[in-house]
PDB file of C-alpha atoms in Angstrom:
ATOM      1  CA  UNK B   1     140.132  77.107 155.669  1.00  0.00           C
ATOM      2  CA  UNK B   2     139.518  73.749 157.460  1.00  0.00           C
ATOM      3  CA  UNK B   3     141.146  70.869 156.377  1.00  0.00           C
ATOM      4  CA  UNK B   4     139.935  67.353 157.736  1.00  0.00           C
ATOM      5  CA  UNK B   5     142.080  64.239 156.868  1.00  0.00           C
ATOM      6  CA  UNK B   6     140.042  60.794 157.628  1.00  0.00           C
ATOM      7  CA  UNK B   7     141.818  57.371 157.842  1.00  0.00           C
ATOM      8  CA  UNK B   8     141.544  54.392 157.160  1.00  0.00           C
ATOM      9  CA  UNK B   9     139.835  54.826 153.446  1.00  0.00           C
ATOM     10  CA  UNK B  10     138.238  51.165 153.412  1.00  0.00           C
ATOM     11  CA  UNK B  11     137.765  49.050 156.894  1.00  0.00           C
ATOM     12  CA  UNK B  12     136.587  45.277 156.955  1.00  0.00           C
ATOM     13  CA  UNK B  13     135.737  43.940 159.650  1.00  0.00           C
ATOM     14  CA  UNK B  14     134.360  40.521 161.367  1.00  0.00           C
ATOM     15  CA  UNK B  15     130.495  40.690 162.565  1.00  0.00           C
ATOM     16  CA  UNK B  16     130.848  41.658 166.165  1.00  0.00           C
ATOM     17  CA  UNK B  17     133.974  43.389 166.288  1.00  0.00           C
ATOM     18  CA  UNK B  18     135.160  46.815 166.808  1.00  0.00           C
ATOM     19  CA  UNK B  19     135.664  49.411 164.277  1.00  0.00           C
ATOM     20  CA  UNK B  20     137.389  52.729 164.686  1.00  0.00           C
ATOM     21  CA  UNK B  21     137.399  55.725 162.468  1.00  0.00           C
ATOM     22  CA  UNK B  22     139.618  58.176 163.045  1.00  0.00           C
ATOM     23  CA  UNK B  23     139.775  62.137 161.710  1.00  0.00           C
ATOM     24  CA  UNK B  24     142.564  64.721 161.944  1.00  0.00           C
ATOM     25  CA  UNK B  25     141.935  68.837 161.600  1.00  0.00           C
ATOM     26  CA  UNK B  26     143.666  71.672 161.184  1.00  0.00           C
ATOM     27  CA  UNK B  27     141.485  74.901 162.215  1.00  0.00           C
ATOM     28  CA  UNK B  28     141.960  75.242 166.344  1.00  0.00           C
ATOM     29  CA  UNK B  29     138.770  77.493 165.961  1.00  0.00           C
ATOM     30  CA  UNK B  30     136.437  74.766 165.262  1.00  0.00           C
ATOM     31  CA  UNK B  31     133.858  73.296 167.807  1.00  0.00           C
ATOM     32  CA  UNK B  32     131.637  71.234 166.848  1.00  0.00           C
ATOM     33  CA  UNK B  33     132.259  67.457 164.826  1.00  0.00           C
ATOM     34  CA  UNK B  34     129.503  65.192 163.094  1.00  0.00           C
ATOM     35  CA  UNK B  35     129.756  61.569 161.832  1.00  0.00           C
ATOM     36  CA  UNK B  36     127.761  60.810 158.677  1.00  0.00           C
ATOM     37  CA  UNK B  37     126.800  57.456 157.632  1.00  0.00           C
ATOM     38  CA  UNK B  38     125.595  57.533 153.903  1.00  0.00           C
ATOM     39  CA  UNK B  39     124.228  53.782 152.739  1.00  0.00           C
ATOM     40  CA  UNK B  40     124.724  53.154 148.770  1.00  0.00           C
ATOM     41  CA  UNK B  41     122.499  55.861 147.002  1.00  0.00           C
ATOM     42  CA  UNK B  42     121.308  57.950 149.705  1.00  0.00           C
ATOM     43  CA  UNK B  43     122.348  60.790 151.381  1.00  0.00           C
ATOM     44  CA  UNK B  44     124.079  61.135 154.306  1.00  0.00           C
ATOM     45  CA  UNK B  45     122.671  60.589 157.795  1.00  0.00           C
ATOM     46  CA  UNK B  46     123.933  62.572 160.677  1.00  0.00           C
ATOM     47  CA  UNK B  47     124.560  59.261 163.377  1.00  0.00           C
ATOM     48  CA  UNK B  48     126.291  61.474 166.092  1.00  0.00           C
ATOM     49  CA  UNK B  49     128.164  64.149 166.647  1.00  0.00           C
ATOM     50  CA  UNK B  50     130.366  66.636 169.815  1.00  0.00           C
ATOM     51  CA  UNK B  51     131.220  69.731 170.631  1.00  0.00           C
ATOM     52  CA  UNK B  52     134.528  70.975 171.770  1.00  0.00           C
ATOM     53  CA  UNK B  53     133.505  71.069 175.109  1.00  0.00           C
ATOM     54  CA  UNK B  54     132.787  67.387 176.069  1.00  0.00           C
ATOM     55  CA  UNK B  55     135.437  64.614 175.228  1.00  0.00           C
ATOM     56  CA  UNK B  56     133.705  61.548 174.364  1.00  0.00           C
ATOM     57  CA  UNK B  57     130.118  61.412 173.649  1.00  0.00           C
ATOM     58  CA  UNK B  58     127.878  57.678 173.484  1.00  0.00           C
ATOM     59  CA  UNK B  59     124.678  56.099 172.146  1.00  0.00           C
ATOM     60  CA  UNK B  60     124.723  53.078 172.036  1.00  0.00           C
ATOM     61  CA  UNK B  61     127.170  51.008 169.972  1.00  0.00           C
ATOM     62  CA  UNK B  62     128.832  53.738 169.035  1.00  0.00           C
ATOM     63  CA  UNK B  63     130.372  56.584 170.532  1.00  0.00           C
ATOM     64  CA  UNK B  64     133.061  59.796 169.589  1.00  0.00           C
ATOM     65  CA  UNK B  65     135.732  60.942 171.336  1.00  0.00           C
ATOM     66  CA  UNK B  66     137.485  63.788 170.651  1.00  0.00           C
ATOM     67  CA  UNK B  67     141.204  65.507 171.834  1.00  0.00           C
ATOM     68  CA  UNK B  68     141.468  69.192 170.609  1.00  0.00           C
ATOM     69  CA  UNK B  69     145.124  69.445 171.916  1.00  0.00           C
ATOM     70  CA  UNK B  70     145.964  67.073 169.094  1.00  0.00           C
ATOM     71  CA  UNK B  71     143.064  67.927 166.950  1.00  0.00           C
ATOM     72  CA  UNK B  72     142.035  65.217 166.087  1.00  0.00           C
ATOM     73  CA  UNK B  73     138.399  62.863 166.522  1.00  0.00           C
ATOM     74  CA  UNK B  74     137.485  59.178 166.322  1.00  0.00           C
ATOM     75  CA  UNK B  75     134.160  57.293 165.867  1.00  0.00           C
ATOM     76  CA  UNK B  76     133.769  54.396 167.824  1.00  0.00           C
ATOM     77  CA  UNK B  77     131.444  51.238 166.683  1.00  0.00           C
ATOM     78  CA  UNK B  78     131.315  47.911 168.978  1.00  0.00           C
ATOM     79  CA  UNK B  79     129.877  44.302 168.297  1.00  0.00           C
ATOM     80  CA  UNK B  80     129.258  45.501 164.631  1.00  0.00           C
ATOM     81  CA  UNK B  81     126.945  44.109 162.870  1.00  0.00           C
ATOM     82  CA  UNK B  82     126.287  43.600 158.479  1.00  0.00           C
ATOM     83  CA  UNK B  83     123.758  47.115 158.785  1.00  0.00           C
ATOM     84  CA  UNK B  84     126.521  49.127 159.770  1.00  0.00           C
ATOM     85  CA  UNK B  85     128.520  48.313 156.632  1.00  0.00           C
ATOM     86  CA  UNK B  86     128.358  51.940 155.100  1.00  0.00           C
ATOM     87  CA  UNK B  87     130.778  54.926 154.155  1.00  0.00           C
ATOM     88  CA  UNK B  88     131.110  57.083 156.735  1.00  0.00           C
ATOM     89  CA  UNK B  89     132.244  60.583 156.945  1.00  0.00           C
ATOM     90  CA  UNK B  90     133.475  63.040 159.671  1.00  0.00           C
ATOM     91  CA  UNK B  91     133.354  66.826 159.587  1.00  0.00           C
ATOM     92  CA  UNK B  92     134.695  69.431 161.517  1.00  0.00           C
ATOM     93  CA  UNK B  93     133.170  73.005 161.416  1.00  0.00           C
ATOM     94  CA  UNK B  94     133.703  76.076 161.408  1.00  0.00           C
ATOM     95  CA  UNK B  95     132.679  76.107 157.646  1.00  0.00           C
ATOM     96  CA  UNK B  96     132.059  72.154 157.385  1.00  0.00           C
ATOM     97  CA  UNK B  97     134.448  70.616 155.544  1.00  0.00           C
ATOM     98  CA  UNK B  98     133.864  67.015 155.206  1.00  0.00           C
ATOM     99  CA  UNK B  99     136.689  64.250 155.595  1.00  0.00           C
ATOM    100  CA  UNK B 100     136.908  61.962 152.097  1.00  0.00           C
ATOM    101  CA  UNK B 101     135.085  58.933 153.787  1.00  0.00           C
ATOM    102  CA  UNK B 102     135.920  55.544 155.107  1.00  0.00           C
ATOM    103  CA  UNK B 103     134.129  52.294 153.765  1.00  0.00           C
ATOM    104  CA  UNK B 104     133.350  49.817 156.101  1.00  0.00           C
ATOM    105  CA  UNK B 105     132.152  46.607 155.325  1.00  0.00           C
ATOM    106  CA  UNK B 106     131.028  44.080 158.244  1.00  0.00           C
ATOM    107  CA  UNK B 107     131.811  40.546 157.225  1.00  0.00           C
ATOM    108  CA  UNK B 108     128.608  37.971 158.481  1.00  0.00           C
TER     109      UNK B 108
ATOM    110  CA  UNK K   1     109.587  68.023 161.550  1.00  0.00           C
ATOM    111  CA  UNK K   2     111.609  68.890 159.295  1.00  0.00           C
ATOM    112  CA  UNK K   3     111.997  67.153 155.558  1.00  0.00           C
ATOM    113  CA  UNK K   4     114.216  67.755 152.729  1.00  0.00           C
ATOM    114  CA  UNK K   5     113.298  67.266 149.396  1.00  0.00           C
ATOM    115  CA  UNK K   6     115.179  66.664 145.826  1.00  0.00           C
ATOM    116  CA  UNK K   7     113.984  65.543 142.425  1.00  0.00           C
ATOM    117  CA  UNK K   8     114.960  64.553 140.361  1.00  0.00           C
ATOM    118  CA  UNK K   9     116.198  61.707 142.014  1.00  0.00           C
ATOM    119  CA  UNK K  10     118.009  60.405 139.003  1.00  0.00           C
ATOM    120  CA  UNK K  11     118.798  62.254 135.626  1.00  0.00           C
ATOM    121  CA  UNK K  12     120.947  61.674 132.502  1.00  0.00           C
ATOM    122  CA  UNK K  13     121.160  64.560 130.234  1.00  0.00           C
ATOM    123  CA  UNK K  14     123.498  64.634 127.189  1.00  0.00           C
ATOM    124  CA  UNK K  15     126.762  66.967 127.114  1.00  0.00           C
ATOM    125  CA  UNK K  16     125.999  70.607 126.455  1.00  0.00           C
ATOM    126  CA  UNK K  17     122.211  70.479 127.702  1.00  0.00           C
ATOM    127  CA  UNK K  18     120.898  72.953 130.300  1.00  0.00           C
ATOM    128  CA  UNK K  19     120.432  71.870 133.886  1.00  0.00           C
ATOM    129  CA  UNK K  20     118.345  72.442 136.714  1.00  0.00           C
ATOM    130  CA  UNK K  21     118.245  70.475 140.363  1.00  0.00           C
ATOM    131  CA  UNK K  22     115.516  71.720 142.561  1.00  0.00           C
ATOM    132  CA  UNK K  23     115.615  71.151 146.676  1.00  0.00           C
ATOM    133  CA  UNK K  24     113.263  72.131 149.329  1.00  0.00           C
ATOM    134  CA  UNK K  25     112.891  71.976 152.782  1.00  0.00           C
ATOM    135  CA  UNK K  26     109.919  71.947 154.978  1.00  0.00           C
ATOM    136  CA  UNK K  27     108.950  72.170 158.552  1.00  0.00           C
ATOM    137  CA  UNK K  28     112.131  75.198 159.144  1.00  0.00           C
ATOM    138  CA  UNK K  29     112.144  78.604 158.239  1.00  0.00           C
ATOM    139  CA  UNK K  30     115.380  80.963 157.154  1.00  0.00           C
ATOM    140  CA  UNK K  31     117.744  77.470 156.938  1.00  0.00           C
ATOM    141  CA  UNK K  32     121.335  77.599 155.410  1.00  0.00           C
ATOM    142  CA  UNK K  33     120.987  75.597 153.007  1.00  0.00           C
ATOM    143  CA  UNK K  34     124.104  73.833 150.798  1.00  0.00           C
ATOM    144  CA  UNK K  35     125.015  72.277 147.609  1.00  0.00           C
ATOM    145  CA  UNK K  36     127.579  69.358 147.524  1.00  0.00           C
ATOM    146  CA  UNK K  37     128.868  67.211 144.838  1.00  0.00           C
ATOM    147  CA  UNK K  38     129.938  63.748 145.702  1.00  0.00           C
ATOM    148  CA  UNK K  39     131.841  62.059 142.590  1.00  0.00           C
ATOM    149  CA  UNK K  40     131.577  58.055 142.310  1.00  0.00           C
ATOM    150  CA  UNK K  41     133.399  56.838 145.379  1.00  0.00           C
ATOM    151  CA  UNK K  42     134.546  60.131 147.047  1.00  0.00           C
ATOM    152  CA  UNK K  43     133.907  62.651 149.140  1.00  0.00           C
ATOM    153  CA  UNK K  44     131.883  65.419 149.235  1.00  0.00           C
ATOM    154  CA  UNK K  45     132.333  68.996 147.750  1.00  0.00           C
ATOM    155  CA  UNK K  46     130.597  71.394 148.831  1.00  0.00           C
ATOM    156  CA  UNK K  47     129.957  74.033 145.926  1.00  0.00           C
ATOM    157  CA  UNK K  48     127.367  76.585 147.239  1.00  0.00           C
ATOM    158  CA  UNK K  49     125.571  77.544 150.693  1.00  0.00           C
ATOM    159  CA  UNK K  50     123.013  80.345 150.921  1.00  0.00           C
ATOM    160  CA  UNK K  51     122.154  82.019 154.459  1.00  0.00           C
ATOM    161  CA  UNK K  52     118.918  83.865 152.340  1.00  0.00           C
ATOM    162  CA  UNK K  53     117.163  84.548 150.107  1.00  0.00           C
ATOM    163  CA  UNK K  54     119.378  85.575 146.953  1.00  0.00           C
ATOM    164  CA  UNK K  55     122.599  84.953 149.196  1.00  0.00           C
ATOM    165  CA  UNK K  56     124.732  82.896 147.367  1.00  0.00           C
ATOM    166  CA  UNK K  57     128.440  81.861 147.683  1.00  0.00           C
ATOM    167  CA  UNK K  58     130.559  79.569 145.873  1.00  0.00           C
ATOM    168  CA  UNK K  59     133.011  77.627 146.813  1.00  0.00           C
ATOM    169  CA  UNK K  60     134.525  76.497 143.428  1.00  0.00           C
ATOM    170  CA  UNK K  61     134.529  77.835 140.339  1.00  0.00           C
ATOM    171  CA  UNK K  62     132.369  75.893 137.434  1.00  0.00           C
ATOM    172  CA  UNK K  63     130.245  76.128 135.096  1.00  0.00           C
ATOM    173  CA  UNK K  64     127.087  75.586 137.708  1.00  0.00           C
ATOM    174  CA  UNK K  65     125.373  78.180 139.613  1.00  0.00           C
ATOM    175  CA  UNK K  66     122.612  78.140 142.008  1.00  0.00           C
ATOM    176  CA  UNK K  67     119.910  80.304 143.044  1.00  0.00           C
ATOM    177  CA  UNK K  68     117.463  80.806 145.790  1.00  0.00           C
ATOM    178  CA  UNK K  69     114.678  82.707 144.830  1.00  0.00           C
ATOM    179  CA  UNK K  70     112.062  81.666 147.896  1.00  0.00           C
ATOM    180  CA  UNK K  71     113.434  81.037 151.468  1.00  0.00           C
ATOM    181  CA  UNK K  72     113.312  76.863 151.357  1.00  0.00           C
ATOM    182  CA  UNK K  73     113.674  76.533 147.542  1.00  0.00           C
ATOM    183  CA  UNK K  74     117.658  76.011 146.407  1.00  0.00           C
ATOM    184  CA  UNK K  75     118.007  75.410 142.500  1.00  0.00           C
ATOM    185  CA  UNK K  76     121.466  73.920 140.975  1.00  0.00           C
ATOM    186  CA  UNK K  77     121.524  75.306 137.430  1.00  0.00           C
ATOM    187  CA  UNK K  78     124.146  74.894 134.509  1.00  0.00           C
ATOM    188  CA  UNK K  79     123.680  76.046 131.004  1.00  0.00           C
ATOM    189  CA  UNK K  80     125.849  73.558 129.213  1.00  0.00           C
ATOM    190  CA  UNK K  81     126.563  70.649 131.180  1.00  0.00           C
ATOM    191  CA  UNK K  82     130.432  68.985 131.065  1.00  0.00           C
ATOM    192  CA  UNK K  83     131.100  65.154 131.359  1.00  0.00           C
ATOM    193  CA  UNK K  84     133.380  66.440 134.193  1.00  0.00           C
ATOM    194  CA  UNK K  85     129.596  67.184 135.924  1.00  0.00           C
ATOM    195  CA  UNK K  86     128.236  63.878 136.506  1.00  0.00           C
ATOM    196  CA  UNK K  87     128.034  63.163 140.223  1.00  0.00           C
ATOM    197  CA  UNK K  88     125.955  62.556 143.039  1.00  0.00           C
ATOM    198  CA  UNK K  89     123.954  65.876 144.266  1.00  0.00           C
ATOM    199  CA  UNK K  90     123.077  66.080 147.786  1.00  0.00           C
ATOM    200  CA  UNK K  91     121.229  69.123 149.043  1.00  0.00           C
ATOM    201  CA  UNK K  92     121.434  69.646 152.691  1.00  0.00           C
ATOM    202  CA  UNK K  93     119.893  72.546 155.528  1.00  0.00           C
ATOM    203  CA  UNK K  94     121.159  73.522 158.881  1.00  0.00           C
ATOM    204  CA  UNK K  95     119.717  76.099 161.318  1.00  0.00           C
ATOM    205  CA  UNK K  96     122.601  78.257 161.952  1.00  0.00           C
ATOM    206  CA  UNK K  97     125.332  79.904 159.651  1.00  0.00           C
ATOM    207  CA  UNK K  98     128.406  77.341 161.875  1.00  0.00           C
ATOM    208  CA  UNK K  99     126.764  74.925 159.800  1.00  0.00           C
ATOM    209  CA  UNK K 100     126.011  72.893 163.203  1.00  0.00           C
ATOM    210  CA  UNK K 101     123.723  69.989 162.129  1.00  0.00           C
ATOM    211  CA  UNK K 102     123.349  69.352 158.433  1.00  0.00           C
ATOM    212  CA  UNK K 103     120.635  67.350 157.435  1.00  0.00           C
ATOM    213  CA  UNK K 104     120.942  65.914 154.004  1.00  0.00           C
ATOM    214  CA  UNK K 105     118.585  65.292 151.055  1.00  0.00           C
ATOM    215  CA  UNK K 106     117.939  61.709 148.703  1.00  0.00           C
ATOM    216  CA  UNK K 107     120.146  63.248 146.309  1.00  0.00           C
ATOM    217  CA  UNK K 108     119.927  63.369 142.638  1.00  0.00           C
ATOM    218  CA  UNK K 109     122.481  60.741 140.653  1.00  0.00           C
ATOM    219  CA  UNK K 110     123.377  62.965 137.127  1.00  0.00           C
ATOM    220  CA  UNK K 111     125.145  61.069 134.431  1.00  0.00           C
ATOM    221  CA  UNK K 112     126.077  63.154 131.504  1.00  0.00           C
ATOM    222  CA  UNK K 113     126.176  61.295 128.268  1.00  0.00           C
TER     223      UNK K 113
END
C-alpha cells in the first residue's frame, strides 16, 4: 500500500513569513493529494488539494506543488499569520493514507 | 450541502464497557464513508471504510468493529473497551471509492478510564 512520509514534524515560524510543508510517497499509481488543516479538537478541514495532472495549484496564501518524477508534494503558506497555526496533514491516494502531521505554530 | 455528523462529541467510559460511536451524513447519497483513529498528538489511522450498505473493511485488527446498517449511518462499536482505545474519532465521507475529497466530522474525544 501507500506510504506517505511528511516533514518537518513541528514548524515555528515568525508572523508573516513563509512556511513550507513538504510530503514524500511511494505508490506511482496515485493521483490525486489533499492538505488537511485540523485546529485543536476538531476535525480535519480539507484547505486544498491536486491532481497528478497539474503541477502547482494556488488560492490565495497558499498554494501546492507537486513533482511525480520524485514523488513527492509540498504545501506552500506566505505572509502567515497566528490563524494558520494548526497541524496539518497531507495525503496521497489511491487508498488515502494520511502523512503523520506537521505542527505549525505562527509566532505574533 | 453536505454535513457530517458525530456524537458523542466527548465520552469517557471505564475499561471493559461496551461502545458505540454513531456518524451520519446528510445532503449525499451512497458516500464512502471512513473510520479513523487519531491518538493524542499523531496521525491518523484509518480503521474501517464502507462503499455500502453492510460493506465493511478493516484495516487493522482490534477489538472494534463497525457497521452500516442504513446508507449515511456508520456506527464504531467495541464490546469491551482497552485503555489502548482512547483516541480521537473522526468520521469522514467522500463521493467516490479513490477516496478523492474526504470531508471530516467534529469527532468524538474517548478516554477510557
Amino acid at each position: 500500500g501507500e506510504n506517505v512520509e511528511q516533514h518537518p514534524s513541528t514548524l515555528s515560524v515568525q508572523e508573516g513569513d513563509s512556511a513550507v510543508i513538504k510530503c514524500t510517497y511511494s505508490d506511482s499509481a496515485s493521483n490525486y493529494f489533499p492538505w488537511y488543516k485540523q485546529e485543536l479538537g476538531k476535525g480535519p478541514q480539507l484547505i486544498i488539494d491536486i491532481r497528478s495532472n497539474v503541477g502547482e495549484k494556488k488560492d490565495q496564501r497558499i498554494a501546492v506543488t507537486l513533482n511525480k518524477t520524485a514523488k513527492h508534494f509540498s504545501l506552500h503558506i506566505t505572509e502567515t499569520q497566528p490563524e494558520d497555526s494548526a497541524v496539518y496533514f497531507c495525503a496521497a491516494s489511491n487508498d488515502m493514507r494520511f502523512g503523520a502531521g506537521t505542527r505549525l505554530t505562527v509566532k505574533p | 450541502s453536505q454535513t457530517i455528523h458525530q456524537w458523542p462529541a466527548t465520552l469517557v467510559q471505564p475499561v471493559g464497557s461496551p461502545l458505540s460511536l454513531e456518524c451520519t451524513v446528510e445532503g449525499t447519497s451512497n458516500p464512502n464513508l471512513y473510520w479513523y483513529r487519531q491518538a493524542a498528538g499523531r496521525g491518523l489511522q484509518l480503521l474501517f471504510y464502507s462503499v455500502g450498505i453492510g460493506q465493511i473493511s478493516s484495516e487493522v485488527p482490534q477489538n472494534l468493529s463497525a457497521s452500516r446498517p442504513q446508507d449515511r449511518q456508520f456506527i464504531l462499536s467495541s464490546k469491551k473497551l482497552l485503555l489502548s482505545d482512547s483516541g480521537f474519532y473522526l468520521c469522514a465521507w467522500s463521493s467516490s471509492w479513490t477516496g478523492v475529497e474526504q470531508y471530516f466530522g467534529p469527532g468524538t474525544r474517548l478516554t477510557v478510564t
